[in-house]
Amino acid sequence: MSGFWLTEEQEAIREGVTKVMAGFGDEYWRAADETGRFPEEFVSAMAEGGWLGVAMPEEFGGSGLGLTEAAHVMQTVAQSGAAFTGASAIHLNIFGLMPIVKFGTEEQKRRHLPRTISGQDKACFAVTEPNSGLDTASLETRAEKHGNGYRINGRKIWTTMAQRANKILLIARTTPKEQTAKPMQGLSLFYTDFDRARIDAKPIPKMGRKAVECNMLFIEDLQVPAEDLIGEEGKGFQYLLAGLNPERVLFGVEAVGIGRAALAKAATYAKERIVFGRPIGQNQGVQHPLAKSWAELEAANLLAFKAAALYDAGRDCGAEANAAKYLGAEAGFRAAEAAVLAHGGMGYAKEYDVERYMREAMIARIAPVSREMILNFIAERVLHLPKSY
């Protein structure tokens, strides 16, 4: 954004993605939600259009643009009605391998980035564990030196796309926590083959986004060559941080996109639905919740793109990125809820899509970090209050 409006390039990005999304209407996403079938055609269309490499370096086949442009791509996808089913299907391709871009060797970049940008490689991201949750310092998955590489054992949970991934971005402890000066030290980051003989992935039945599954991973004696270590051993959490702020921004703008899609459906229905001889949209009881949601979505959107602009300028954006994810998630969910209620009983019917939006909008309120941890971060880092946990 240039000031408070889009540049010509950003307008072109949104128009280009909108043209792709025109081939994937409500019926497509409704069917994906009902059957759990992965949206392969959509991913292929985005790859063919070059959109998966929007933020990747040009020398490896990307467009070399920034987080701001990636955010426009992802928001346009979500706002089309694809919601998080569409966004999550390409999330890792868009920004997930930023640790390799920033900290990988030239050989690793040449080996991995072109295949990710083209869609040839499908990756999953394994961080969270059953016993540690957001307490990353307490990860139990171990990577031990073994021959010319490492042997990894442990468990991961909520790993998206593991059923179809051929690559895995994995963080594991290489030095016991008690032997490090700081708890976050001794964690190492790997990008390696998803060896199904050594990794058992079990899908987790869940509330929404059925077509893009989450998994429980059981990792037993996974052999990882030394050349698949990203950066230096023991600095994995530091490398992970490089991708956290962009991830929060993308979740925030995607949630805003879902909210906008829901409002559009609600406004259309409210103009067409006649009760007591007048459109229900003439009633302030219907109008006001939708108008309030519009205002909340626009405010959240501004903060998200401010955070993206700060990131692209190389400036600190931690507080803004976290707050943007928080506000976007809350505004997106409330807009989807308002849309369901505006539809009355039909809001509960799958054919109007708003119930799907509401279920998927819930994701951003929980992942990739909880609302409470975001508020903890702001209280401690911005308001300089004592750490509460």
Short mmCIF file of C-alpha atoms in Angstrom, two decimals, residues 89-385:
data_model
loop_
_atom_site.label_atom_id
_atom_site.label_comp_id
_atom_site.label_asym_id
_atom_site.label_seq_id
_atom_site.Cartn_x
_atom_site.Cartn_y
_atom_site.Cartn_z
CA ALA A 89 -3.47 -25.16 0.97
CA ILE A 90 -0.72 -22.78 -0.23
CA HIS A 91 0.46 -21.12 2.99
CA LEU A 92 3.76 -22.97 3.31
CA ASN A 93 4.66 -22.38 -0.32
CA ILE A 94 4.12 -18.64 0.05
CA PHE A 95 6.19 -17.86 3.16
CA GLY A 96 6.88 -21.10 5.02
CA LEU A 97 10.41 -21.57 3.71
CA MET A 98 11.58 -18.08 4.66
CA PRO A 99 14.08 -19.63 7.14
CA ILE A 100 15.82 -21.21 4.12
CA VAL A 101 15.73 -17.91 2.22
CA LYS A 102 17.28 -16.06 5.15
CA PHE A 103 19.57 -18.66 6.72
CA GLY A 104 20.01 -21.50 4.24
CA THR A 105 23.11 -22.12 2.14
CA GLU A 106 23.13 -21.28 -1.56
CA GLU A 107 23.04 -25.01 -2.25
CA GLN A 108 19.93 -25.43 -0.08
CA LYS A 109 18.22 -22.51 -1.80
CA ARG A 110 18.98 -23.91 -5.27
CA ARG A 111 17.85 -27.38 -4.20
CA HIS A 112 14.57 -26.43 -2.52
CA LEU A 113 13.16 -23.03 -3.48
CA PRO A 114 12.44 -23.62 -7.21
CA ARG A 115 10.59 -26.85 -6.41
CA THR A 116 8.49 -25.09 -3.76
CA ILE A 117 7.67 -22.15 -6.01
CA SER A 118 6.60 -24.47 -8.85
CA GLY A 119 4.49 -26.59 -6.51
CA GLN A 120 6.56 -29.72 -7.15
CA ASP A 121 7.39 -30.01 -3.46
CA LYS A 122 4.67 -30.03 -0.84
CA ALA A 123 5.92 -29.28 2.66
CA CYS A 124 4.56 -29.56 6.16
CA PHE A 125 5.76 -27.65 9.22
CA ALA A 126 6.32 -29.62 12.44
CA VAL A 127 6.81 -27.48 15.55
CA THR A 128 4.04 -28.00 18.13
CA GLU A 129 4.13 -31.07 20.38
CA PRO A 130 1.46 -32.72 22.54
CA ASN A 131 3.23 -32.05 25.85
CA SER A 132 4.60 -28.58 25.19
CA GLY A 133 2.00 -26.62 23.20
CA LEU A 134 3.25 -23.03 22.90
CA ASP A 135 6.13 -23.71 25.32
CA THR A 136 8.63 -24.25 22.51
CA ALA A 137 11.56 -24.42 24.92
CA SER A 138 10.11 -27.65 26.31
CA LEU A 139 10.05 -29.55 23.02
CA GLU A 140 10.83 -33.24 23.56
CA THR A 141 11.64 -34.31 19.99
CA ARG A 142 15.37 -35.10 19.90
CA ALA A 143 17.86 -34.93 17.04
CA GLU A 144 21.02 -36.86 17.89
CA LYS A 145 24.22 -37.03 15.87
CA HIS A 146 24.29 -40.27 13.90
CA GLY A 147 26.85 -41.04 11.21
CA ASN A 148 27.03 -38.18 8.73
CA GLY A 149 23.85 -36.56 10.00
CA TYR A 150 21.17 -36.91 12.65
CA ARG A 151 18.63 -39.39 13.94
CA ILE A 152 15.33 -37.83 15.05
CA ASN A 153 12.74 -39.27 17.42
CA GLY A 154 9.63 -37.67 18.88
CA ARG A 155 6.07 -36.56 18.33
CA LYS A 156 4.45 -33.52 16.73
CA ILE A 157 0.84 -32.39 16.68
CA TRP A 158 -1.32 -30.12 14.49
CA THR A 159 1.03 -30.62 11.55
CA THR A 160 -0.84 -29.41 8.48
CA MET A 161 -0.54 -31.18 5.10
CA ALA A 162 1.40 -34.21 6.37
CA GLN A 163 -0.82 -36.60 4.40
CA ARG A 164 0.48 -35.29 1.08
CA ALA A 165 3.82 -33.69 2.01
CA ASN A 166 7.08 -34.96 0.56
CA LYS A 167 9.11 -32.49 2.65
CA ILE A 168 9.08 -31.54 6.32
CA LEU A 169 10.38 -28.42 8.09
CA LEU A 170 11.11 -29.72 11.56
CA ILE A 171 12.49 -28.29 14.78
CA ALA A 172 14.09 -30.62 17.32
CA ARG A 173 16.33 -30.38 20.35
CA THR A 174 19.99 -31.14 19.65
CA THR A 175 21.24 -30.11 23.11
CA PRO A 176 19.31 -30.92 26.32
CA LYS A 177 17.67 -27.83 27.82
CA GLU A 178 19.51 -28.27 31.12
CA GLN A 179 22.83 -28.01 29.28
CA THR A 180 22.04 -24.64 27.64
CA ALA A 181 22.50 -21.13 29.00
CA LYS A 182 19.00 -20.15 27.85
CA PRO A 183 15.95 -22.40 27.36
CA MET A 184 15.50 -21.49 23.69
CA GLN A 185 19.05 -22.51 22.84
CA GLY A 186 19.90 -26.02 21.69
CA LEU A 187 17.01 -26.26 19.20
CA SER A 188 17.87 -26.98 15.57
CA LEU A 189 15.89 -26.58 12.35
CA PHE A 190 15.85 -29.16 9.56
CA TYR A 191 14.27 -29.28 6.11
CA THR A 192 14.31 -32.85 4.89
CA ASP A 193 12.42 -35.62 3.11
CA PHE A 194 9.17 -36.80 4.64
CA ASP A 195 10.09 -40.47 5.04
CA ARG A 196 6.83 -42.35 5.58
CA ALA A 197 8.72 -45.43 6.70
CA ARG A 198 9.91 -43.37 9.70
CA ILE A 199 7.05 -40.88 10.17
CA ASP A 200 3.51 -42.05 10.89
CA ALA A 201 0.96 -39.28 10.25
CA LYS A 202 -2.53 -39.68 11.69
CA PRO A 203 -5.20 -37.07 10.73
CA ILE A 204 -7.05 -35.30 13.56
CA PRO A 205 -10.84 -34.99 13.03
CA LYS A 206 -11.65 -31.32 13.51
CA MET A 207 -14.27 -28.59 13.36
CA GLY A 208 -13.54 -27.09 9.95
CA ARG A 209 -11.19 -26.93 6.96
CA LYS A 210 -11.63 -30.65 6.41
CA ALA A 211 -9.85 -30.63 3.03
CA VAL A 212 -6.56 -29.40 4.53
CA GLU A 213 -5.90 -31.89 7.28
CA CYS A 214 -3.93 -31.59 10.53
CA ASN A 215 -2.00 -34.53 11.90
CA MET A 216 -0.38 -36.18 14.85
CA LEU A 217 3.12 -37.27 13.84
CA PHE A 218 5.05 -40.18 15.36
CA ILE A 219 8.71 -39.93 14.34
CA GLU A 220 10.93 -42.96 14.87
CA ASP A 221 14.60 -43.02 13.89
CA LEU A 222 14.22 -40.51 11.05
CA GLN A 223 17.61 -40.28 9.33
CA VAL A 224 18.47 -36.72 8.33
CA PRO A 225 21.67 -35.91 6.41
CA ALA A 226 23.87 -33.09 7.72
CA GLU A 227 23.16 -31.01 4.61
CA ASP A 228 19.50 -30.76 5.64
CA LEU A 229 20.34 -28.76 8.78
CA ILE A 230 19.32 -25.11 8.29
CA GLY A 231 21.99 -22.70 9.50
CA GLU A 232 23.91 -23.52 12.65
CA GLU A 233 23.08 -26.27 15.09
CA GLY A 234 21.35 -24.95 18.20
CA LYS A 235 19.99 -21.76 16.60
CA GLY A 236 16.77 -23.20 15.20
CA PHE A 237 14.42 -21.16 17.36
CA GLN A 238 16.15 -17.95 16.28
CA TYR A 239 15.62 -18.96 12.65
CA LEU A 240 12.03 -19.88 13.38
CA LEU A 241 11.36 -16.39 14.70
CA ALA A 242 12.15 -14.95 11.25
CA GLY A 243 8.94 -16.49 9.95
CA LEU A 244 6.65 -15.88 12.92
CA ASN A 245 5.79 -12.23 12.32
CA PRO A 246 4.97 -12.77 8.62
CA GLU A 247 2.83 -15.75 9.60
CA ARG A 248 0.84 -13.60 12.03
CA VAL A 249 0.33 -10.91 9.39
CA LEU A 250 -0.90 -13.45 6.84
CA PHE A 251 -3.32 -15.03 9.30
CA GLY A 252 -4.63 -11.57 10.15
CA VAL A 253 -5.30 -10.50 6.56
CA GLU A 254 -6.79 -13.88 5.68
CA ALA A 255 -9.22 -13.62 8.59
CA VAL A 256 -10.19 -10.14 7.39
CA GLY A 257 -10.75 -11.65 3.94
CA ILE A 258 -13.11 -14.26 5.40
CA GLY A 259 -14.97 -11.53 7.28
CA ARG A 260 -15.38 -9.52 4.09
CA ALA A 261 -16.69 -12.55 2.22
CA ALA A 262 -19.22 -13.15 5.00
CA LEU A 263 -20.36 -9.51 5.00
CA ALA A 264 -20.87 -9.57 1.24
CA LYS A 265 -23.10 -12.65 1.56
CA ALA A 266 -25.04 -11.09 4.45
CA ALA A 267 -25.60 -7.76 2.71
CA THR A 268 -26.90 -9.49 -0.41
CA TYR A 269 -29.25 -11.69 1.60
CA ALA A 270 -30.45 -8.76 3.75
CA LYS A 271 -31.46 -6.81 0.61
CA GLU A 272 -33.27 -9.74 -0.98
CA ARG A 273 -35.01 -11.35 2.00
CA ILE A 274 -38.49 -9.89 2.52
CA VAL A 275 -40.21 -10.32 5.91
CA PHE A 276 -43.24 -8.35 7.10
CA GLY A 277 -43.38 -6.70 3.69
CA ARG A 278 -39.89 -5.16 3.76
CA PRO A 279 -36.27 -6.28 3.25
CA ILE A 280 -34.70 -7.34 6.53
CA GLY A 281 -31.73 -5.13 5.69
CA GLN A 282 -33.95 -2.12 6.32
CA ASN A 283 -34.03 -3.03 10.01
CA GLN A 284 -31.31 -1.51 12.20
CA GLY A 285 -31.13 -4.76 14.17
CA VAL A 286 -29.71 -6.34 11.02
CA GLN A 287 -27.86 -3.31 9.67
CA HIS A 288 -25.88 -2.33 12.75
CA PRO A 289 -24.04 -5.61 13.45
CA LEU A 290 -22.94 -5.73 9.80
CA ALA A 291 -21.87 -2.08 9.78
CA LYS A 292 -19.94 -2.56 13.01
CA SER A 293 -18.20 -5.60 11.53
CA TRP A 294 -17.17 -3.58 8.47
CA ALA A 295 -15.55 -0.96 10.68
CA GLU A 296 -13.73 -3.57 12.77
CA LEU A 297 -12.45 -5.37 9.67
CA GLU A 298 -11.11 -2.18 8.11
CA ALA A 299 -9.30 -1.20 11.31
CA ALA A 300 -7.71 -4.65 11.63
CA ASN A 301 -6.71 -4.55 7.98
CA LEU A 302 -4.89 -1.24 8.37
CA LEU A 303 -2.81 -2.55 11.26
CA ALA A 304 -1.97 -5.74 9.36
CA PHE A 305 -0.67 -3.82 6.36
CA LYS A 306 1.23 -1.46 8.64
CA ALA A 307 2.94 -4.51 10.14
CA ALA A 308 3.71 -5.83 6.64
CA ALA A 309 5.17 -2.47 5.61
CA LEU A 310 7.38 -2.40 8.71
CA TYR A 311 8.60 -5.93 7.99
CA ASP A 312 9.37 -5.10 4.35
CA ALA A 313 11.31 -2.02 5.51
CA GLY A 314 13.43 -4.18 7.82
CA ARG A 315 11.98 -2.57 10.94
CA ASP A 316 10.69 -4.21 14.09
CA CYS A 317 7.06 -5.25 13.69
CA GLY A 318 6.54 -7.76 16.51
CA ALA A 319 3.86 -5.82 18.36
CA GLU A 320 2.02 -4.78 15.20
CA ALA A 321 2.14 -8.27 13.67
CA ASN A 322 0.83 -9.91 16.82
CA ALA A 323 -1.88 -7.29 17.33
CA ALA A 324 -2.88 -7.56 13.66
CA LYS A 325 -3.35 -11.30 13.99
CA TYR A 326 -5.38 -10.79 17.18
CA LEU A 327 -7.61 -8.05 15.74
CA GLY A 328 -8.01 -9.72 12.35
CA ALA A 329 -9.03 -13.01 13.93
CA GLU A 330 -11.56 -11.39 16.26
CA ALA A 331 -13.03 -9.12 13.58
CA GLY A 332 -13.17 -11.93 11.02
CA PHE A 333 -15.00 -14.26 13.38
CA ARG A 334 -17.45 -11.60 14.54
CA ALA A 335 -18.24 -10.69 10.94
CA ALA A 336 -18.88 -14.33 10.08
CA GLU A 337 -21.08 -14.72 13.16
CA ALA A 338 -23.02 -11.56 12.24
CA ALA A 339 -23.50 -12.95 8.73
CA VAL A 340 -24.89 -16.23 10.08
CA LEU A 341 -27.31 -14.36 12.32
CA ALA A 342 -28.37 -12.02 9.50
CA HIS A 343 -29.38 -15.07 7.49
CA GLY A 344 -31.55 -16.32 10.35
CA GLY A 345 -32.24 -20.04 10.09
CA MET A 346 -30.67 -20.18 6.63
CA GLY A 347 -27.38 -19.10 8.16
CA TYR A 348 -27.19 -22.59 9.59
CA ALA A 349 -27.63 -24.12 6.12
CA LYS A 350 -24.49 -25.11 4.23
CA GLU A 351 -25.84 -23.79 0.92
CA TYR A 352 -25.34 -20.18 2.06
CA ASP A 353 -21.67 -20.76 3.02
CA VAL A 354 -21.60 -18.39 6.00
CA GLU A 355 -21.61 -21.25 8.52
CA ARG A 356 -18.45 -22.54 6.80
CA TYR A 357 -16.88 -19.12 7.05
CA MET A 358 -17.65 -18.98 10.76
CA ARG A 359 -16.16 -22.42 11.42
CA GLU A 360 -13.01 -21.59 9.48
CA ALA A 361 -12.70 -18.09 10.98
CA MET A 362 -12.36 -19.78 14.38
CA ILE A 363 -8.97 -21.16 13.29
CA ALA A 364 -7.29 -17.75 13.41
CA ARG A 365 -8.49 -17.19 16.99
CA ILE A 366 -6.54 -20.28 18.08
CA ALA A 367 -3.60 -20.67 15.69
CA PRO A 368 -0.75 -20.13 15.19
CA VAL A 369 -0.69 -18.54 18.64
CA SER A 370 -3.50 -18.00 21.15
CA ARG A 371 -5.13 -14.66 21.87
CA GLU A 372 -3.89 -14.82 25.43
CA MET A 373 -0.24 -15.27 24.44
CA ILE A 374 -0.52 -12.29 22.09
CA LEU A 375 -1.88 -10.16 24.92
CA ASN A 376 0.95 -11.43 27.14
CA PHE A 377 3.47 -10.36 24.48
CA ILE A 378 2.01 -6.87 24.15
CA ALA A 379 1.73 -6.42 27.92
CA GLU A 380 5.37 -7.42 28.44
CA ARG A 381 7.09 -5.99 25.35
CA VAL A 382 5.03 -2.84 24.69
CA LEU A 383 3.64 -1.87 28.09
CA HIS A 384 6.72 -3.18 29.96
CA LEU A 385 4.63 -5.05 32.52
#
